[in-house]
Coordinates of N, CA and C in Angstrom, one line a residue:
Chain K
X203 N 0.3 -5.5 12.9 CA -0.8 -6.4 12.7 C -2.0 -6.4 13.7
X204 N -3.0 -6.0 13.2 CA -4.1 -6.0 14.4 C -4.9 -7.4 14.5
X205 N -4.8 -8.0 15.6 CA -5.6 -9.5 15.8 C -6.3 -9.1 17.0
X206 N -7.4 -10.0 16.8 CA -8.6 -10.2 18.1 C -8.6 -11.4 18.4
X207 N -8.7 -12.2 19.5 CA -9.0 -13.4 19.6 C -9.9 -13.6 20.6
X208 N -11.1 -14.3 20.6 CA -11.8 -14.8 21.7 C -11.7 -15.9 22.5
X209 N -11.8 -16.0 23.8 CA -11.7 -17.2 24.7 C -12.9 -17.4 25.6
X210 N -12.9 -18.6 26.0 CA -14.1 -18.6 27.0 C -14.6 -20.1 26.8
X211 N -15.7 -20.4 27.7 CA -16.1 -22.0 27.6 C -16.9 -22.1 26.4
X212 N -16.8 -23.3 26.0 CA -17.5 -23.7 24.7 C -19.2 -24.3 25.0
X213 N -19.2 -24.8 26.2 CA -20.4 -25.1 27.0 C -20.8 -24.6 28.2
X214 N -21.9 -24.0 28.5 CA -22.4 -23.5 29.4 C -23.8 -24.3 30.0
X215 N -24.1 -24.1 31.4 CA -25.4 -24.6 31.7 C -26.6 -23.5 31.6
X216 N -27.7 -23.8 31.7 CA -28.5 -22.8 31.5 C -28.5 -22.3 33.2
X217 N -28.8 -20.7 33.1 CA -28.9 -19.8 34.3 C -27.4 -19.5 34.6
X218 N -26.4 -20.2 34.2 CA -25.0 -19.8 34.7 C -24.7 -18.5 33.9
X219 N -23.4 -17.9 34.3 CA -23.0 -16.6 33.9 C -21.7 -16.9 32.9
X220 N -21.8 -16.5 31.7 CA -20.8 -16.8 30.8 C -20.0 -15.4 30.7
X221 N -18.6 -15.9 30.9 CA -17.5 -14.9 30.7 C -16.6 -15.2 29.5
X222 N -16.5 -14.1 28.5 CA -15.6 -14.4 27.5 C -14.7 -13.3 27.7
X223 N -13.5 -13.6 27.1 CA -12.6 -12.5 26.9 C -12.2 -12.4 25.5
X224 N -11.8 -11.1 25.4 CA -11.4 -10.8 24.1 C -9.7 -10.2 24.1
X225 N -8.7 -11.0 23.5 CA -7.4 -10.6 23.9 C -6.9 -10.2 22.7
X226 N -6.5 -8.9 22.4 CA -6.2 -8.1 21.2 C -4.8 -7.7 21.2
X227 N -4.3 -7.4 19.8 CA -2.8 -7.0 19.7 C -2.7 -6.2 18.6
X228 N -1.8 -5.3 18.6 CA -1.7 -4.3 17.3 C -2.2 -3.1 17.3
X229 N -2.9 -2.7 18.7 CA -3.4 -1.5 18.9 C -3.5 -1.3 20.3
X230 N -4.1 0.0 20.9 CA -4.3 0.1 22.4 C -5.7 0.7 22.7
X231 N -6.3 0.2 23.1 CA -7.6 0.7 23.8 C -7.4 2.1 24.5
X232 N -6.2 2.3 24.7 CA -6.3 3.9 25.2 C -6.0 5.0 24.3
X233 N -5.9 4.5 23.1 CA -6.0 5.5 21.9 C -7.3 6.1 21.5
X234 N -7.5 7.3 21.4 CA -8.6 8.1 21.3 C -9.3 7.7 20.1
X235 N -10.7 7.3 20.0 CA -11.7 6.7 19.1 C -11.5 5.3 19.0
X236 N -10.6 4.4 19.8 CA -10.5 3.1 19.5 C -11.8 2.6 20.6
X237 N -12.4 1.3 19.7 CA -13.5 0.6 20.7 C -13.2 -0.7 20.3
X238 N -14.0 -1.5 21.4 CA -14.0 -3.0 21.2 C -15.5 -3.5 21.5
X239 N -15.8 -4.2 20.6 CA -17.4 -4.5 20.6 C -17.5 -6.1 20.7
X240 N -18.5 -6.5 21.1 CA -19.1 -7.9 21.3 C -20.5 -8.1 20.3
X241 N -20.2 -9.0 19.4 CA -21.2 -9.2 18.5 C -21.4 -10.8 18.4
X242 N -22.5 -11.3 18.5 CA -22.8 -12.8 18.4 C -23.7 -13.1 17.0
X243 N -23.6 -14.4 16.8 CA -24.6 -14.8 15.7 C -25.1 -16.2 16.0
X244 N -26.4 -16.4 16.4 CA -26.8 -17.6 16.4 C -26.7 -18.5 15.1
X245 N -26.7 -19.8 15.4 CA -26.5 -20.7 14.1 C -27.4 -20.5 13.1
X246 N -27.2 -20.3 11.9 CA -27.6 -19.8 10.7 C -28.6 -18.6 10.7
X247 N -28.2 -17.6 11.8 CA -28.8 -16.4 11.9 C -28.0 -15.3 11.7
X248 N -28.8 -14.3 11.9 CA -27.9 -12.7 11.7 C -27.0 -12.4 12.6
X249 N -26.2 -11.5 12.6 CA -25.4 -10.9 13.3 C -26.3 -10.0 14.5
X250 N -25.6 -10.1 15.5 CA -26.5 -9.4 16.7 C -25.3 -8.5 17.3
X251 N -25.3 -7.2 17.7 CA -24.4 -6.4 18.4 C -24.9 -6.4 19.8
X252 N -24.1 -6.6 20.8 CA -24.3 -6.7 22.2 C -23.7 -5.6 23.0
X253 N -22.6 -5.2 22.7 CA -22.0 -4.3 23.8 C -20.8 -3.5 23.2
X254 N -20.5 -2.7 23.8 CA -19.2 -1.8 23.2 C -18.4 -1.0 24.4
X255 N -17.2 -1.1 24.3 CA -16.2 -0.1 25.6 C -15.4 0.7 24.7
X256 N -15.4 1.9 24.8 CA -14.3 2.8 24.2 C -13.4 3.2 25.0
X257 N -12.4 3.8 24.5 CA -11.1 4.4 24.9 C -11.1 5.1 26.3
X258 N -12.4 5.5 26.3 CA -12.7 6.6 27.6 C -13.4 5.8 28.6
X259 N -13.7 4.5 28.4 CA -14.3 3.4 29.4 C -15.6 3.8 29.4
X260 N -16.2 4.4 28.4 CA -17.6 4.5 28.3 C -18.3 3.0 27.7
X261 N -19.4 2.8 28.2 CA -19.8 1.5 27.9 C -21.1 1.6 27.5
X262 N -21.6 0.8 26.4 CA -23.0 0.8 25.7 C -23.4 -0.6 25.6
X263 N -24.8 -0.9 25.8 CA -25.2 -2.1 25.8 C -26.5 -2.5 24.6
X264 N -26.8 -3.5 24.1 CA -28.0 -3.8 23.5 C -29.0 -3.5 24.7
X265 N -30.2 -2.6 24.3 CA -31.2 -2.2 25.3 C -31.7 -3.6 25.7
X266 N -32.2 -4.2 25.1 CA -32.9 -5.5 25.5 C -32.1 -6.4 26.3
X267 N -30.8 -6.6 26.3 CA -30.1 -7.2 27.1 C -29.2 -6.5 28.2
X268 N -29.8 -5.4 28.3 CA -28.7 -4.6 29.1 C -28.5 -4.9 30.7
X269 N -29.6 -5.6 31.2 CA -29.7 -6.1 32.5 C -28.9 -7.3 32.7
X270 N -28.6 -7.9 31.6 CA -27.6 -9.2 31.8 C -26.1 -9.3 31.3
X271 N -25.8 -7.9 30.9 CA -24.3 -7.7 30.1 C -23.5 -6.7 31.0
X272 N -22.3 -7.2 31.1 CA -21.3 -6.2 31.6 C -20.1 -6.4 30.7
X273 N -19.6 -5.1 30.2 CA -18.6 -5.2 29.5 C -17.2 -4.3 30.2
X274 N -16.0 -4.7 30.2 CA -15.0 -4.3 31.0 C -13.7 -4.4 30.3
X275 N -12.8 -3.7 30.4 CA -11.3 -3.7 30.0 C -10.1 -3.8 30.9
X276 N -9.3 -4.5 30.6 CA -8.1 -4.4 31.3 C -6.8 -3.7 30.2
X277 N -6.7 -2.6 30.1 CA -5.6 -1.9 29.2 C -4.3 -2.6 29.4
X278 N -3.8 -3.0 30.4 CA -2.3 -3.5 30.9 C -2.3 -5.0 30.2
X279 N -3.4 -5.6 29.8 CA -3.4 -7.1 29.6 C -3.8 -6.9 28.0
X280 N -4.4 -5.8 27.5 CA -5.0 -5.7 26.1 C -6.1 -6.8 25.9
X281 N -7.0 -6.6 27.1 CA -8.1 -7.6 27.1 C -9.6 -6.6 27.4
X282 N -10.6 -7.2 26.5 CA -12.0 -6.8 27.0 C -12.6 -8.1 27.4
X283 N -13.3 -7.8 28.5 CA -14.3 -9.0 29.1 C -15.7 -8.7 29.0
X284 N -16.5 -9.8 28.6 CA -17.8 -9.5 28.6 C -18.7 -10.9 29.4
X285 N -19.4 -10.2 30.5 CA -20.3 -11.2 31.0 C -21.6 -11.2 30.8
X286 N -22.1 -12.3 30.5 CA -23.4 -12.5 30.5 C -24.2 -13.3 31.2
X287 N -25.2 -13.0 32.1 CA -25.7 -13.8 33.3 C -27.0 -14.6 32.7
X288 N -27.3 -15.2 33.7 CA -28.7 -16.1 33.3 C -28.8 -16.5 31.7
X289 N -27.7 -17.5 31.3 CA -27.8 -17.9 30.1 C -28.9 -18.9 29.9
X290 N -29.6 -18.8 28.7 CA -30.3 -19.7 28.1 C -30.0 -20.4 26.7
X291 N -30.7 -21.5 26.5 CA -30.5 -22.2 25.3 C -30.5 -21.1 24.2
X292 N -31.4 -20.0 24.1 CA -31.5 -19.1 23.1 C -30.2 -18.5 22.8
X293 N -29.3 -18.3 23.7 CA -28.0 -17.7 23.7 C -26.9 -18.4 23.1
X294 N -27.2 -19.8 22.6 CA -26.3 -20.5 22.1 C -26.0 -19.5 20.6
X295 N -24.7 -19.2 20.4 CA -24.2 -18.8 19.3 C -22.7 -18.4 19.4
X296 N -22.3 -18.0 18.0 CA -20.8 -17.6 18.0 C -20.9 -16.3 18.5
X297 N -19.8 -16.2 19.2 CA -19.4 -14.6 19.8 C -18.3 -14.2 19.5
X298 N -18.5 -13.0 18.6 CA -17.3 -12.6 18.2 C -16.8 -11.3 19.0
X299 N -15.5 -10.7 19.2 CA -15.5 -9.3 19.3 C -14.7 -8.8 18.3
X300 N -14.8 -7.4 18.2 CA -14.1 -6.7 16.9 C -14.0 -5.2 17.2
X301 N -12.9 -4.7 16.5 CA -12.7 -3.3 16.8 C -13.0 -2.1 16.0
X302 N -13.5 -1.0 16.5 CA -13.6 -0.1 15.8 C -12.4 0.8 15.8
X303 N -12.2 1.7 14.7 CA -10.8 2.7 14.9 C -11.4 3.9 14.4
X304 N -10.6 5.2 14.5 CA -10.9 6.5 14.1 C -11.1 6.6 12.7
X305 N -10.3 5.7 11.9 CA -10.2 5.8 10.5 C -11.7 5.3 9.8
X306 N -12.1 4.3 10.3 CA -13.5 3.8 9.8 C -14.6 4.4 10.6
X307 N -14.6 5.0 11.6 CA -16.0 5.8 12.2 C -16.3 4.4 13.1
X308 N -17.6 4.1 13.3 CA -18.2 3.1 14.0 C -18.0 1.8 13.2
X309 N -17.2 1.4 12.1 CA -17.2 0.4 11.4 C -16.3 -0.5 12.4
X310 N -17.0 -1.9 12.4 CA -16.2 -2.9 13.0 C -14.9 -3.4 11.8
X311 N -13.7 -3.1 12.0 CA -12.9 -3.0 10.8 C -11.9 -4.4 11.0
X312 N -11.9 -5.0 12.4 CA -11.1 -6.2 12.3 C -12.1 -6.9 13.4
X313 N -12.1 -8.3 13.1 CA -12.9 -9.2 13.9 C -11.8 -10.4 14.3
X314 N -12.1 -10.8 15.3 CA -11.8 -12.0 15.8 C -12.4 -13.3 15.1
X315 N -11.9 -14.4 15.2 CA -12.4 -15.6 14.5 C -13.5 -16.1 15.1
X316 N -14.0 -15.6 16.3 CA -15.4 -16.1 16.9 C -15.1 -17.5 17.7
X317 N -16.0 -17.5 18.9 CA -16.1 -18.6 19.5 C -17.3 -19.0 19.8
X318 N -17.6 -20.5 19.6 CA -19.0 -20.8 19.5 C -19.4 -21.6 21.1
X319 N -20.4 -20.9 21.6 CA -20.9 -21.1 22.8 C -22.2 -21.9 22.9
X320 N -22.2 -22.8 23.3 CA -23.5 -23.8 23.6 C -24.3 -23.9 24.7
X321 N -25.3 -23.2 24.9 CA -26.0 -23.5 26.4 C -26.9 -24.5 26.3
X322 N -26.8 -25.6 27.3 CA -27.3 -26.8 27.3 C -27.0 -27.3 28.9
X323 N -28.1 -28.2 29.4 CA -27.9 -28.8 30.6 C -27.3 -30.3 30.0
Chain Y
X127 N -34.2 0.6 16.7 CA -34.5 1.0 15.4 C -33.9 -0.2 14.6
X128 N -34.7 -0.4 13.4 CA -34.3 -1.7 12.6 C -33.7 -1.2 11.2
X129 N -33.0 -2.2 10.9 CA -32.4 -2.0 9.4 C -33.1 -3.4 8.8
X130 N -33.4 -3.1 7.6 CA -34.2 -4.1 6.8 C -33.3 -4.3 5.3
X131 N -33.1 -5.7 5.5 CA -32.5 -6.4 4.1 C -33.3 -7.2 3.6
X132 N -33.4 -7.5 2.1 CA -33.9 -8.5 1.4 C -33.2 -9.9 1.9
X133 N -33.9 -10.9 2.1 CA -33.4 -12.2 2.4 C -32.3 -12.5 1.5
X134 N -32.8 -12.6 0.2 CA -32.0 -13.0 -0.8 C -32.0 -12.3 -2.1
X135 N -30.6 -12.3 -2.7 CA -30.5 -11.8 -4.2 C -29.6 -12.9 -5.0
X136 N -30.2 -12.9 -6.1 CA -29.3 -13.8 -7.0 C -29.0 -13.1 -8.4
X137 N -27.8 -13.5 -8.8 CA -27.2 -12.8 -10.0 C -26.5 -13.7 -10.9
X138 N -26.4 -13.4 -12.3 CA -25.5 -14.2 -12.9 C -23.9 -13.7 -12.8
X139 N -23.0 -14.6 -13.1 CA -21.7 -14.1 -13.0 C -21.5 -13.1 -13.9
X140 N -20.8 -11.8 -13.7 CA -20.7 -10.8 -14.5 C -21.6 -9.6 -14.6
X141 N -22.6 -10.1 -13.8 CA -23.7 -9.2 -13.8 C -23.6 -8.2 -12.7
X142 N -24.6 -7.4 -12.4 CA -24.5 -6.5 -11.2 C -25.2 -6.5 -10.1
X143 N -25.0 -7.0 -9.1 CA -25.9 -7.3 -7.9 C -26.1 -5.9 -7.0
X144 N -27.2 -5.7 -6.6 CA -27.6 -4.7 -5.8 C -28.2 -5.1 -4.3
X145 N -27.7 -4.7 -3.3 CA -28.3 -5.2 -1.9 C -28.8 -3.9 -1.4
X146 N -30.2 -3.9 -1.0 CA -30.5 -2.7 -0.2 C -30.7 -2.9 1.4
X147 N -30.7 -1.7 1.9 CA -30.8 -1.6 3.5 C -31.6 -0.5 3.8
X148 N -32.7 -0.5 4.4 CA -33.4 0.5 5.0 C -33.8 0.7 6.2
X149 N -33.8 1.9 6.7 CA -33.9 2.1 8.0 C -34.2 3.8 8.2
X150 N -35.2 4.1 9.2 CA -35.7 5.5 9.0 C -34.8 6.5 9.4
X151 N -33.8 6.0 10.4 CA -32.6 7.1 10.8 C -31.4 6.9 10.0
X152 N -31.3 6.1 8.8 CA -30.1 6.1 7.9 C -29.9 7.5 7.4
X153 N -30.7 8.3 7.1 CA -30.1 9.8 6.4 C -29.5 10.6 7.5
X154 N -29.4 10.1 8.7 CA -28.6 10.8 9.6 C -27.5 10.0 10.3
X155 N -27.3 8.8 9.5 CA -26.1 8.2 10.3 C -25.3 7.5 9.1
X156 N -24.1 7.1 9.6 CA -23.4 6.3 8.5 C -23.8 4.8 8.4
X157 N -23.5 4.2 7.2 CA -23.9 2.9 7.1 C -22.6 2.0 6.8
X158 N -22.5 1.0 7.3 CA -21.2 0.0 6.8 C -21.8 -1.2 6.3
X159 N -21.1 -1.8 5.6 CA -21.2 -3.3 5.1 C -20.4 -4.1 5.3
X160 N -20.6 -5.5 5.4 CA -19.8 -6.4 5.6 C -20.2 -7.8 4.8
X161 N -19.1 -8.6 4.6 CA -19.4 -10.0 3.8 C -19.0 -11.2 4.7
X162 N -19.5 -12.1 4.8 CA -19.3 -13.2 5.7 C -19.6 -14.4 4.8
X163 N -18.7 -15.3 4.6 CA -18.7 -16.5 3.9 C -18.8 -17.6 5.2
X164 N -19.3 -18.6 4.7 CA -19.5 -19.7 5.5 C -18.6 -20.0 6.6
X165 N -18.7 -20.1 7.7 CA -17.4 -20.6 8.9 C -16.5 -19.6 8.9
X166 N -16.8 -18.2 8.5 CA -15.9 -17.3 8.6 C -16.4 -16.0 9.3
X167 N -15.4 -15.3 10.0 CA -16.0 -13.9 10.4 C -16.3 -13.0 9.4
X168 N -17.3 -11.9 9.9 CA -17.4 -11.0 8.7 C -16.3 -10.3 8.3
X169 N -16.2 -9.7 7.1 CA -15.0 -8.8 6.5 C -16.0 -7.5 6.2
X170 N -15.1 -6.1 6.8 CA -15.7 -5.1 6.3 C -15.3 -4.6 5.0
X171 N -16.6 -4.3 4.4 CA -16.4 -3.9 2.7 C -16.5 -2.5 2.4
X172 N -17.3 -1.8 2.9 CA -17.9 -0.4 2.9 C -17.9 0.3 4.3
X173 N -17.3 1.4 4.3 CA -17.5 2.3 5.7 C -17.8 3.6 5.4
X174 N -18.7 4.3 6.5 CA -18.8 5.6 6.3 C -19.8 5.9 4.7
X175 N -20.9 4.9 4.7 CA -21.7 4.9 3.4 C -20.6 4.6 1.7
X176 N -19.8 5.1 1.8 CA -19.1 4.8 0.5 C -17.6 4.3 0.2
X177 N -17.2 4.6 1.7 CA -15.5 4.3 1.4 C -15.1 2.8 1.5
X178 N -14.2 2.6 0.8 CA -13.6 1.2 0.9 C -12.4 0.8 1.5
X179 N -12.3 0.2 2.5 CA -11.0 0.0 3.2 C -10.2 -0.8 2.1
X180 N -8.7 -0.4 2.5 CA -7.6 -0.9 1.8 C -7.8 -2.3 1.3
X181 N -7.6 -3.1 0.3 CA -7.8 -4.5 -0.1 C -9.0 -4.6 -0.5
X182 N -10.1 -4.1 -0.4 CA -11.5 -4.4 -1.1 C -11.4 -4.2 -2.3
X183 N -12.0 -4.9 -3.2 CA -11.9 -4.7 -4.8 C -12.9 -3.6 -4.9
X184 N -12.6 -2.7 -6.0 CA -13.3 -1.7 -6.6 C -14.6 -2.1 -7.0
X185 N -14.9 -3.4 -7.4 CA -16.4 -3.9 -7.8 C -17.4 -3.6 -6.7
X186 N -16.8 -3.4 -5.6 CA -17.8 -3.2 -4.2 C -17.8 -1.7 -4.3
X187 N -19.2 -1.3 -4.0 CA -19.2 0.0 -3.7 C -20.6 0.3 -3.0
X188 N -20.7 1.7 -2.3 CA -21.7 1.9 -1.6 C -22.4 3.3 -2.1
X189 N -23.7 3.4 -1.8 CA -24.5 4.5 -2.2 C -25.7 4.6 -1.1
X190 N -26.1 6.0 -1.2 CA -27.2 6.3 -0.3 C -28.2 7.0 -1.0
X191 N -29.6 6.8 -0.8 CA -30.7 7.7 -1.0 C -31.8 7.6 0.0
X192 N -31.8 8.8 0.7 CA -32.8 8.9 1.8 C -32.5 7.8 2.7
X193 N -33.8 7.1 3.2 CA -33.7 6.1 3.9 C -33.3 4.6 3.7
X194 N -32.5 4.7 2.5 CA -32.4 3.6 1.7 C -30.7 3.6 1.2
X195 N -29.7 2.6 1.8 CA -28.5 2.5 1.4 C -28.4 1.3 0.3
X196 N -27.5 1.4 -0.6 CA -27.4 0.3 -1.3 C -25.7 -0.3 -1.4
X197 N -25.5 -1.4 -1.7 CA -24.4 -2.2 -1.7 C -24.5 -2.7 -3.1
X198 N -23.6 -2.2 -3.8 CA -23.3 -2.6 -5.5 C -22.2 -3.4 -5.7
X199 N -22.4 -4.6 -6.4 CA -21.3 -5.3 -6.6 C -21.3 -5.3 -8.3
X200 N -20.3 -4.7 -8.8 CA -20.2 -5.0 -10.3 C -19.3 -6.1 -10.9
X201 N -20.1 -6.6 -11.8 CA -19.2 -7.8 -12.3 C -19.0 -8.8 -11.4
X202 N -20.2 -9.4 -11.0 CA -20.2 -10.3 -9.8 C -19.2 -11.6 -10.3
X203 N -18.5 -12.1 -9.4 CA -17.8 -13.1 -9.6 C -18.2 -14.3 -8.3
X204 N -17.8 -15.6 -8.8 CA -18.4 -16.7 -8.0 C -18.1 -16.5 -6.5
X205 N -17.0 -16.2 -6.1 CA -16.1 -15.9 -5.1 C -17.2 -14.7 -4.0
X206 N -18.1 -14.3 -4.7 CA -18.4 -13.2 -4.0 C -20.0 -13.6 -3.3
X207 N -20.4 -15.0 -3.6 CA -21.3 -15.6 -3.1 C -21.0 -15.8 -1.6
X208 N -22.0 -15.1 -0.7 CA -21.7 -14.9 0.7 C -22.9 -14.3 1.2
X209 N -22.9 -14.1 2.5 CA -24.1 -13.2 3.0 C -23.5 -11.9 3.6
X210 N -24.3 -11.1 3.2 CA -23.9 -9.4 3.6 C -25.0 -8.8 4.3
X211 N -23.9 -8.2 5.1 CA -25.0 -7.4 6.3 C -24.7 -6.0 6.3
X212 N -25.5 -5.2 6.5 CA -25.5 -3.7 6.6 C -25.6 -3.3 8.3
X213 N -25.0 -2.2 8.7 CA -24.6 -2.1 10.0 C -24.8 -0.6 9.9
X214 N -25.4 0.0 11.1 CA -25.5 1.6 11.2 C -25.3 1.6 13.0
X215 N -24.8 2.8 13.3 CA -24.7 3.0 14.6 C -25.3 4.5 15.1
X216 N -25.7 4.7 16.3 CA -26.3 6.0 16.8 C -26.2 6.0 18.3
X217 N -25.3 6.5 18.6 CA -24.9 6.4 20.0 C -26.2 7.2 21.0
X218 N -27.0 7.9 20.2 CA -28.2 8.6 21.2 C -29.1 7.4 21.2
X219 N -29.3 6.3 20.5 CA -30.4 5.2 20.6 C -29.8 4.0 21.1
X220 N -29.6 3.0 20.5 CA -29.4 1.9 20.9 C -27.8 1.7 20.6
X221 N -27.0 2.3 20.0 CA -25.7 2.5 19.6 C -25.7 1.7 18.5
X222 N -25.5 0.5 18.3 CA -25.4 -0.2 17.3 C -26.5 -1.4 16.7
X223 N -26.8 -1.6 15.6 CA -27.6 -2.5 15.0 C -27.4 -3.1 13.4
X224 N -27.5 -4.2 13.3 CA -27.1 -5.1 12.0 C -28.5 -5.3 11.2
X225 N -28.6 -5.0 9.9 CA -29.6 -5.6 9.3 C -29.6 -7.4 9.4
X226 N -30.8 -7.8 8.8 CA -30.8 -9.1 8.8 C -30.1 -10.1 8.2
X227 N -29.4 -9.2 7.1 CA -28.4 -10.0 6.3 C -29.1 -10.6 4.7
X228 N -28.3 -10.5 4.1 CA -28.8 -11.1 2.6 C -27.8 -12.0 2.1
X229 N -28.4 -13.1 1.6 CA -27.6 -14.1 1.0 C -27.7 -13.9 -0.6
X230 N -26.2 -13.6 -1.0 CA -26.1 -13.5 -2.4 C -25.7 -14.7 -3.3
X231 N -26.5 -15.2 -4.2 CA -26.1 -16.5 -4.6 C -26.2 -16.1 -6.0
X232 N -24.9 -16.6 -6.5 CA -24.2 -16.3 -8.0 C -24.6 -17.6 -8.8
X233 N -25.7 -17.5 -9.5 CA -26.0 -18.5 -10.6 C -25.2 -19.6 -11.4

């Protein structure tokens, strides 16, 4: 069974750096075509793709946020970490991690339950 | 690039709902569809334009025509009331983008 779980602080202050961890099981990020992405959703708003890391350690970022985002993986721990610098109240959102696999192409076929991050002083 | 969806669609139970997603690059990329109910994570409904993951009811189907892709829900049920998002990816551009979402209301 494939599962993903997000963890990190529920509250961060403006200008701080957010660090989120996605811990997954049931698959390996060393398998060809496997990827893990981060997606967020502000309250009442649409999904927004943020970043993706693939099995080959290639990394992709939303262009408008590229300077603030860093994605990395630790295959020994089955974890993907997202760092976002200079947090702003507009970054308040539920942050999801999700997987893509060779079967479904670039689709996010399994999602974590999400973690709500509030940015406030 | 952007994907454009209607903000809302309303349909009576048993009827057919069609949710569109438009984007200039869609003829060259696969499109994916997700269903999201309140307080829950999205669920993949359609991948590679027309394919259904196992466990997704046959009443959900996808189609494409030029720059527009369509999610069709046949015989809509009350439980289908949710937000629906299209998604496409192009590693040569910005890699991945979601549409703005469509709220399906079952009357």
